[in-house]
PDB file of C-alpha atoms in Angstrom:
ATOM      1  CA  GLY A1021       0.436   5.441  20.097  1.00 36.00           C
ATOM      2  CA  GLU A1022       2.238   6.307  17.079  1.00 35.00           C
ATOM      3  CA  SER A1023       5.080   4.576  16.431  1.00 37.00           C
ATOM      4  CA  VAL A1024       8.292   7.033  15.704  1.00 33.00           C
ATOM      5  CA  GLY A1025      12.150   6.029  14.360  1.00 36.00           C
ATOM      6  CA  LEU A1026      13.688   5.784  11.196  1.00 44.00           C
ATOM      7  CA  HIS A1027      16.514   3.319  12.433  1.00 59.00           C
ATOM      8  CA  LEU A1028      15.034   0.064  14.307  1.00 74.00           C
ATOM      9  CA  PRO A1029      17.371   0.205  17.815  1.00 88.00           C
ATOM     10  CA  THR A1030      19.529  -3.254  16.955  1.00 91.00           C
ATOM     11  CA  LEU A1031      21.217  -5.363  19.553  1.00 94.00           C
ATOM     12  CA  SER A1032      24.148  -7.120  19.046  1.00 95.00           C
ATOM     13  CA  VAL A1033      25.455 -10.464  20.715  1.00 96.00           C
ATOM     14  CA  GLN A1034      27.577 -13.234  20.463  1.00 97.00           C
ATOM     15  CA  GLU A1035      26.057 -17.026  19.153  1.00 97.00           C
ATOM     16  CA  GLY A1036      24.944 -18.921  22.392  1.00 97.00           C
ATOM     17  CA  ASP A1037      25.184 -16.086  24.879  1.00 97.00           C
ATOM     18  CA  ASN A1038      21.683 -14.349  26.327  1.00 97.00           C
ATOM     19  CA  SER A1039      19.535 -11.634  24.955  1.00 96.00           C
ATOM     20  CA  ILE A1040      17.551  -9.563  26.429  1.00 96.00           C
ATOM     21  CA  ILE A1041      14.444  -7.266  24.135  1.00 96.00           C
ATOM     22  CA  ASN A1042      12.848  -4.798  26.150  1.00 94.00           C
ATOM     23  CA  CYS A1043       9.876  -3.059  25.236  1.00 93.00           C
ATOM     24  CA  ALA A1044       7.560  -0.339  26.809  1.00 92.00           C
ATOM     25  CA  TYR A1045       3.503  -0.114  25.908  1.00 89.00           C
ATOM     26  CA  SER A1046       1.383   2.400  25.884  1.00 84.00           C
ATOM     27  CA  ASN A1047      -2.101   1.532  27.764  1.00 87.00           C
ATOM     28  CA  SER A1048      -1.926   0.494  31.284  1.00 88.00           C
ATOM     29  CA  ALA A1049      -5.451  -1.117  30.145  1.00 88.00           C
ATOM     30  CA  SER A1050      -3.779  -3.557  27.893  1.00 89.00           C
ATOM     31  CA  ASP A1051      -4.508  -7.015  29.134  1.00 89.00           C
ATOM     32  CA  TYR A1052      -2.139  -9.065  26.976  1.00 90.00           C
ATOM     33  CA  PHE A1053       0.709  -8.584  25.100  1.00 92.00           C
ATOM     34  CA  ILE A1054       2.624 -10.933  22.479  1.00 92.00           C
ATOM     35  CA  TRP A1055       5.929 -11.150  21.280  1.00 94.00           C
ATOM     36  CA  TYR A1056       6.320 -11.207  17.648  1.00 94.00           C
ATOM     37  CA  LYS A1057       9.080 -12.071  15.631  1.00 96.00           C
ATOM     38  CA  GLN A1058       9.762 -10.856  11.993  1.00 94.00           C
ATOM     39  CA  GLU A1059      12.606 -11.979   9.390  1.00 94.00           C
ATOM     40  CA  SER A1060      13.378  -9.921   6.115  1.00 90.00           C
ATOM     41  CA  GLY A1061      10.907 -10.365   3.901  1.00 88.00           C
ATOM     42  CA  LYS A1062       8.229 -12.433   5.690  1.00 91.00           C
ATOM     43  CA  GLY A1063       4.923 -11.492   7.832  1.00 92.00           C
ATOM     44  CA  PRO A1064       5.101 -11.905  12.181  1.00 93.00           C
ATOM     45  CA  GLN A1065       5.063 -15.002  13.634  1.00 93.00           C
ATOM     46  CA  PHE A1066       4.054 -15.164  16.848  1.00 92.00           C
ATOM     47  CA  ILE A1067       6.750 -16.538  19.801  1.00 94.00           C
ATOM     48  CA  ILE A1068       4.826 -16.432  23.271  1.00 94.00           C
ATOM     49  CA  ASP A1069       2.137 -14.441  24.734  1.00 92.00           C
ATOM     50  CA  ILE A1070       1.640 -13.361  28.615  1.00 94.00           C
ATOM     51  CA  ARG A1071      -1.987 -12.044  29.710  1.00 92.00           C
ATOM     52  CA  SER A1072      -1.859  -8.935  32.205  1.00 92.00           C
ATOM     53  CA  ASN A1073      -2.673 -11.643  35.654  1.00 93.00           C
ATOM     54  CA  MET A1074       0.853 -12.791  34.672  1.00 95.00           C
ATOM     55  CA  ASP A1075       4.340 -11.455  35.020  1.00 96.00           C
ATOM     56  CA  LYS A1076       6.141 -14.539  33.818  1.00 97.00           C
ATOM     57  CA  ARG A1077       5.967 -16.837  30.948  1.00 96.00           C
ATOM     58  CA  GLN A1078       8.296 -19.094  29.525  1.00 96.00           C
ATOM     59  CA  GLY A1079       8.309 -21.197  26.438  1.00 93.00           C
ATOM     60  CA  GLN A1080      10.957 -23.310  24.685  1.00 92.00           C
ATOM     61  CA  ARG A1081      14.489 -20.798  24.845  1.00 96.00           C
ATOM     62  CA  VAL A1082      12.089 -17.958  25.497  1.00 97.00           C
ATOM     63  CA  THR A1083      10.767 -16.016  28.663  1.00 97.00           C
ATOM     64  CA  VAL A1084       8.571 -12.781  28.973  1.00 97.00           C
ATOM     65  CA  LEU A1085       8.572 -10.576  31.729  1.00 97.00           C
ATOM     66  CA  LEU A1086       5.825  -8.197  32.774  1.00 96.00           C
ATOM     67  CA  ASN A1087       5.890  -5.115  34.773  1.00 95.00           C
ATOM     68  CA  LYS A1088       2.554  -3.474  34.805  1.00 93.00           C
ATOM     69  CA  THR A1089       4.209  -0.425  36.996  1.00 94.00           C
ATOM     70  CA  VAL A1090       6.476   0.797  34.420  1.00 93.00           C
ATOM     71  CA  LYS A1091       4.666  -0.651  31.661  1.00 93.00           C
ATOM     72  CA  HIS A1092       7.072  -2.627  30.474  1.00 93.00           C
ATOM     73  CA  LEU A1093       7.662  -5.896  29.163  1.00 94.00           C
ATOM     74  CA  SER A1094      10.959  -7.539  27.990  1.00 96.00           C
ATOM     75  CA  LEU A1095      11.799 -10.846  25.652  1.00 97.00           C
ATOM     76  CA  GLN A1096      14.766 -13.189  27.206  1.00 97.00           C
ATOM     77  CA  ILE A1097      16.165 -15.081  24.576  1.00 98.00           C
ATOM     78  CA  ALA A1098      18.679 -17.977  26.292  1.00 97.00           C
ATOM     79  CA  ALA A1099      21.431 -19.175  24.085  1.00 97.00           C
ATOM     80  CA  THR A1100      21.074 -17.476  21.221  1.00 97.00           C
ATOM     81  CA  GLN A1101      21.247 -19.029  18.379  1.00 96.00           C
ATOM     82  CA  PRO A1102      21.775 -17.130  14.332  1.00 95.00           C
ATOM     83  CA  GLY A1103      18.907 -18.319  13.295  1.00 95.00           C
ATOM     84  CA  ASP A1104      17.465 -15.869  16.426  1.00 97.00           C
ATOM     85  CA  SER A1105      18.710 -12.702  14.354  1.00 96.00           C
ATOM     86  CA  ALA A1106      15.192 -10.638  12.805  1.00 96.00           C
ATOM     87  CA  VAL A1107      13.018  -8.125  14.271  1.00 94.00           C
ATOM     88  CA  TYR A1108      11.374  -8.390  17.810  1.00 95.00           C
ATOM     89  CA  PHE A1109       7.802  -6.745  17.954  1.00 92.00           C
ATOM     90  CA  CYS A1110       6.035  -6.225  21.208  1.00 93.00           C
ATOM     91  CA  ALA A1111       2.164  -5.697  20.393  1.00 91.00           C
ATOM     92  CA  GLU A1112      -0.424  -4.535  23.007  1.00 90.00           C
ATOM     93  CA  ASN A1113      -4.158  -6.158  23.139  1.00 86.00           C
ATOM     94  CA  LEU A1114      -6.913  -3.843  25.162  1.00 79.00           C
ATOM     95  CA  PRO A1115      -9.810  -5.796  26.250  1.00 75.00           C
ATOM     96  CA  ASN A1116     -12.828  -6.763  24.288  1.00 68.00           C
ATOM     97  CA  PHE A1117     -11.684  -4.506  21.711  1.00 66.00           C
ATOM     98  CA  ASN A1118      -8.578  -7.796  20.228  1.00 67.00           C
ATOM     99  CA  LYS A1119      -6.616  -5.213  18.258  1.00 76.00           C
ATOM    100  CA  PHE A1120      -3.171  -5.641  18.266  1.00 82.00           C
ATOM    101  CA  TYR A1121      -1.423  -2.406  18.863  1.00 85.00           C
ATOM    102  CA  PHE A1122       2.513  -2.594  17.556  1.00 88.00           C
ATOM    103  CA  GLY A1123       5.487  -1.573  18.919  1.00 86.00           C
ATOM    104  CA  SER A1124       8.324   0.006  16.388  1.00 83.00           C
ATOM    105  CA  GLY A1125      10.624  -3.457  16.923  1.00 91.00           C
ATOM    106  CA  THR A1126      14.284  -4.428  18.002  1.00 93.00           C
ATOM    107  CA  LYS A1127      16.393  -6.095  15.490  1.00 94.00           C
ATOM    108  CA  LEU A1128      18.481  -8.650  16.919  1.00 96.00           C
ATOM    109  CA  ASN A1129      21.565  -9.652  15.192  1.00 95.00           C
ATOM    110  CA  VAL A1130      23.728 -12.651  16.508  1.00 96.00           C
ATOM    111  CA  LYS A1131      26.762 -12.848  15.424  1.00 93.00           C
ATOM    112  CA  PRO A1132      28.560 -16.034  15.041  1.00 89.00           C
TER     113      PRO A1132
ATOM    114  CA  ASN B 675      -4.102 -25.737   6.302  1.00 60.00           C
ATOM    115  CA  ALA B 676      -2.610 -22.738   4.345  1.00 75.00           C
ATOM    116  CA  GLY B 677      -3.484 -20.026   7.121  1.00 92.00           C
ATOM    117  CA  VAL B 678      -2.820 -16.709   5.731  1.00 96.00           C
ATOM    118  CA  THR B 679      -2.762 -16.059   2.392  1.00 96.00           C
ATOM    119  CA  GLN B 680      -2.142 -13.042   0.552  1.00 97.00           C
ATOM    120  CA  THR B 681      -2.166 -12.055  -2.503  1.00 97.00           C
ATOM    121  CA  PRO B 682      -0.061 -10.012  -4.795  1.00 97.00           C
ATOM    122  CA  LYS B 683       2.591 -10.146  -3.192  1.00 95.00           C
ATOM    123  CA  PHE B 684       3.772  -7.308  -4.911  1.00 96.00           C
ATOM    124  CA  ARG B 685       3.000  -4.598  -7.530  1.00 96.00           C
ATOM    125  CA  VAL B 686       3.402  -1.168  -8.717  1.00 97.00           C
ATOM    126  CA  LEU B 687       0.698   1.160  -9.024  1.00 97.00           C
ATOM    127  CA  LYS B 688       0.786   4.343 -10.520  1.00 97.00           C
ATOM    128  CA  THR B 689      -0.314   7.198  -8.887  1.00 98.00           C
ATOM    129  CA  GLY B 690      -4.360   7.818  -8.464  1.00 97.00           C
ATOM    130  CA  GLN B 691      -4.853   3.855  -9.836  1.00 97.00           C
ATOM    131  CA  SER B 692      -6.920   1.797  -7.875  1.00 97.00           C
ATOM    132  CA  MET B 693      -5.878  -1.835  -6.816  1.00 96.00           C
ATOM    133  CA  THR B 694      -8.148  -4.179  -3.899  1.00 98.00           C
ATOM    134  CA  LEU B 695      -5.374  -6.389  -1.934  1.00 98.00           C
ATOM    135  CA  LEU B 696      -6.715 -10.311  -0.757  1.00 97.00           C
ATOM    136  CA  CYS B 697      -6.339 -12.280   2.179  1.00 98.00           C
ATOM    137  CA  ALA B 698      -7.998 -15.172   2.372  1.00 98.00           C
ATOM    138  CA  GLN B 699      -7.900 -17.520   5.815  1.00 97.00           C
ATOM    139  CA  ASP B 700      -8.640 -21.236   6.119  1.00 95.00           C
ATOM    140  CA  MET B 701      -8.472 -21.327   9.632  1.00 92.00           C
ATOM    141  CA  ASN B 702     -12.323 -20.111  10.243  1.00 92.00           C
ATOM    142  CA  HIS B 703     -11.167 -17.222  12.245  1.00 92.00           C
ATOM    143  CA  GLU B 704     -13.941 -14.753  13.384  1.00 91.00           C
ATOM    144  CA  TYR B 705     -11.461 -11.218  13.765  1.00 91.00           C
ATOM    145  CA  MET B 706      -9.454 -10.228  10.333  1.00 94.00           C
ATOM    146  CA  TYR B 707      -7.212  -7.543  10.036  1.00 95.00           C
ATOM    147  CA  TRP B 708      -5.106  -4.909   7.652  1.00 97.00           C
ATOM    148  CA  TYR B 709      -1.540  -3.643   8.942  1.00 96.00           C
ATOM    149  CA  ARG B 710       0.944  -2.243   7.042  1.00 96.00           C
ATOM    150  CA  GLN B 711       4.238  -1.582   7.836  1.00 94.00           C
ATOM    151  CA  ASP B 712       6.926   1.280   6.571  1.00 91.00           C
ATOM    152  CA  PRO B 713      10.230   0.882   6.754  1.00 82.00           C
ATOM    153  CA  GLY B 714      12.040   0.995  10.548  1.00 75.00           C
ATOM    154  CA  MET B 715       8.318   1.523  11.992  1.00 77.00           C
ATOM    155  CA  GLY B 716       6.304  -1.371  13.605  1.00 82.00           C
ATOM    156  CA  LEU B 717       2.724  -2.584  11.911  1.00 91.00           C
ATOM    157  CA  ARG B 718      -0.065   0.063  11.871  1.00 93.00           C
ATOM    158  CA  LEU B 719      -3.663  -1.220  11.914  1.00 93.00           C
ATOM    159  CA  ILE B 720      -5.968   0.504   8.938  1.00 96.00           C
ATOM    160  CA  HIS B 721      -8.987  -1.690   9.360  1.00 96.00           C
ATOM    161  CA  TYR B 722      -9.836  -4.878  10.921  1.00 94.00           C
ATOM    162  CA  SER B 723     -13.733  -7.337  11.025  1.00 95.00           C
ATOM    163  CA  VAL B 724     -14.707  -9.358  13.658  1.00 91.00           C
ATOM    164  CA  GLY B 725     -17.679 -10.871  11.337  1.00 92.00           C
ATOM    165  CA  GLU B 726     -18.716 -11.620   8.345  1.00 95.00           C
ATOM    166  CA  GLY B 727     -20.613  -8.345   7.411  1.00 95.00           C
ATOM    167  CA  THR B 728     -18.451  -6.308   9.929  1.00 95.00           C
ATOM    168  CA  THR B 729     -15.762  -3.651   9.574  1.00 96.00           C
ATOM    169  CA  ALA B 730     -13.924  -1.189  11.427  1.00 94.00           C
ATOM    170  CA  LYS B 731     -11.347   1.372  11.517  1.00 94.00           C
ATOM    171  CA  GLY B 732      -8.147   1.227  12.694  1.00 92.00           C
ATOM    172  CA  GLU B 733      -5.631   3.256  13.408  1.00 89.00           C
ATOM    173  CA  VAL B 734      -3.992   4.718  10.034  1.00 95.00           C
ATOM    174  CA  PRO B 735      -7.875   4.535   7.632  1.00 97.00           C
ATOM    175  CA  ASP B 736      -7.421   7.200   5.374  1.00 96.00           C
ATOM    176  CA  GLY B 737      -7.223   6.479   1.611  1.00 97.00           C
ATOM    177  CA  TYR B 738      -8.346   2.663   2.509  1.00 98.00           C
ATOM    178  CA  ASN B 739     -11.319   1.045   2.198  1.00 97.00           C
ATOM    179  CA  VAL B 740     -12.388  -2.694   3.372  1.00 98.00           C
ATOM    180  CA  SER B 741     -15.078  -5.787   3.368  1.00 98.00           C
ATOM    181  CA  ARG B 742     -15.801  -8.854   4.511  1.00 97.00           C
ATOM    182  CA  LEU B 743     -18.295 -10.250   2.284  1.00 96.00           C
ATOM    183  CA  LYS B 744     -17.433 -13.850   3.266  1.00 96.00           C
ATOM    184  CA  LYS B 745     -16.137 -14.952   6.211  1.00 96.00           C
ATOM    185  CA  GLN B 746     -12.940 -16.204   4.831  1.00 97.00           C
ATOM    186  CA  ASN B 747     -11.494 -13.367   3.046  1.00 98.00           C
ATOM    187  CA  PHE B 748     -10.867  -9.762   3.910  1.00 98.00           C
ATOM    188  CA  LEU B 749     -10.446  -7.142   1.407  1.00 98.00           C
ATOM    189  CA  LEU B 750      -8.105  -4.097   0.986  1.00 98.00           C
ATOM    190  CA  GLY B 751      -9.218  -1.365  -1.507  1.00 98.00           C
ATOM    191  CA  LEU B 752      -7.278   1.140  -2.833  1.00 97.00           C
ATOM    192  CA  GLU B 753      -9.462   3.756  -5.049  1.00 93.00           C
ATOM    193  CA  SER B 754      -6.542   6.572  -5.594  1.00 97.00           C
ATOM    194  CA  ALA B 755      -3.646   5.636  -5.100  1.00 97.00           C
ATOM    195  CA  ALA B 756      -0.594   7.861  -3.556  1.00 97.00           C
ATOM    196  CA  PRO B 757       2.757   7.538  -3.184  1.00 97.00           C
ATOM    197  CA  SER B 758       2.568   7.707   0.907  1.00 96.00           C
ATOM    198  CA  GLN B 759       0.577   4.534   0.416  1.00 97.00           C
ATOM    199  CA  THR B 760       3.849   2.623  -0.191  1.00 97.00           C
ATOM    200  CA  SER B 761       4.083   0.191   1.922  1.00 97.00           C
ATOM    201  CA  VAL B 762       4.104  -3.457   3.017  1.00 96.00           C
ATOM    202  CA  TYR B 763       0.867  -4.743   3.364  1.00 98.00           C
ATOM    203  CA  PHE B 764       0.400  -7.688   5.994  1.00 97.00           C
ATOM    204  CA  CYS B 765      -3.284  -9.312   6.875  1.00 97.00           C
ATOM    205  CA  ALA B 766      -3.593 -11.895   9.890  1.00 94.00           C
ATOM    206  CA  SER B 767      -6.644 -13.304  11.485  1.00 93.00           C
ATOM    207  CA  SER B 768      -7.180 -14.647  14.878  1.00 88.00           C
ATOM    208  CA  TYR B 769     -10.943 -16.176  16.118  1.00 81.00           C
ATOM    209  CA  PRO B 770     -10.064 -14.791  20.439  1.00 71.00           C
ATOM    210  CA  GLU B 771     -13.612 -16.302  21.337  1.00 69.00           C
ATOM    211  CA  ARG B 772     -12.134 -19.734  20.422  1.00 64.00           C
ATOM    212  CA  GLY B 773      -8.937 -19.101  22.593  1.00 65.00           C
ATOM    213  CA  GLU B 774      -7.018 -18.631  19.125  1.00 62.00           C
ATOM    214  CA  THR B 775      -6.370 -15.080  20.798  1.00 70.00           C
ATOM    215  CA  GLU B 776      -2.673 -14.112  19.062  1.00 80.00           C
ATOM    216  CA  ALA B 777      -3.265 -12.987  15.281  1.00 85.00           C
ATOM    217  CA  PHE B 778      -2.018 -15.393  12.568  1.00 91.00           C
ATOM    218  CA  PHE B 779      -0.553 -13.408   9.703  1.00 94.00           C
ATOM    219  CA  GLY B 780       0.574 -13.378   6.284  1.00 95.00           C
ATOM    220  CA  GLN B 781       3.083 -13.159   4.340  1.00 94.00           C
ATOM    221  CA  GLY B 782       3.081  -9.426   2.852  1.00 96.00           C
ATOM    222  CA  THR B 783       2.160  -7.687  -0.089  1.00 97.00           C
ATOM    223  CA  ARG B 784       4.610  -5.082  -1.149  1.00 96.00           C
ATOM    224  CA  LEU B 785       2.664  -2.127  -2.876  1.00 97.00           C
ATOM    225  CA  THR B 786       5.006   0.336  -4.235  1.00 97.00           C
ATOM    226  CA  VAL B 787       3.110   3.999  -5.355  1.00 97.00           C
ATOM    227  CA  VAL B 788       4.805   6.069  -8.315  1.00 97.00           C
TER     228      VAL B 788
END
């Protein structure tokens, strides 16, 4: 669906704390989801992905949770560091189309 | 490998001018995409291509044209630029048949139309 909003939601956390970033996706038929990190002036960078046949996937310091019932994704970052400060986007992909639809993003601000 | 490279990185156009943005990838990816990103918003798909010689419309195709004459290149054209096309443009590529489902992005082109 269309992204709406002139102001990104912002999450401020203290360095060392855990961060949880949430995302609601729009299409119940989406079967693949990705979290991207975008630093200022750069292109989005892949963090972690999950397929719809899973409800949890872990990477290095990051965990993605998928709740298909309510069409909700979350990204958990453990022991948040200043280098994690960025805008985080979730993207959904419909089967057989391989087109990614992005959410509007959440700005993560890590305070030292 | 350079990955996905976009040229130019910055451009200022006058209303009504035309230009072409070039995207090149060296990963032998089949799928390529053009997105635009406006302040405070996510990326919106303009056009995409699932292989050499193919193109298709995305969410916001109006005012843009694309061409994929070579597998490694995906060109985005603005025939008559408008201020509403002021944005940051990102190109991406992927190769789902090879298991590389995630899209790899270029660094972006910041376009201002005055």
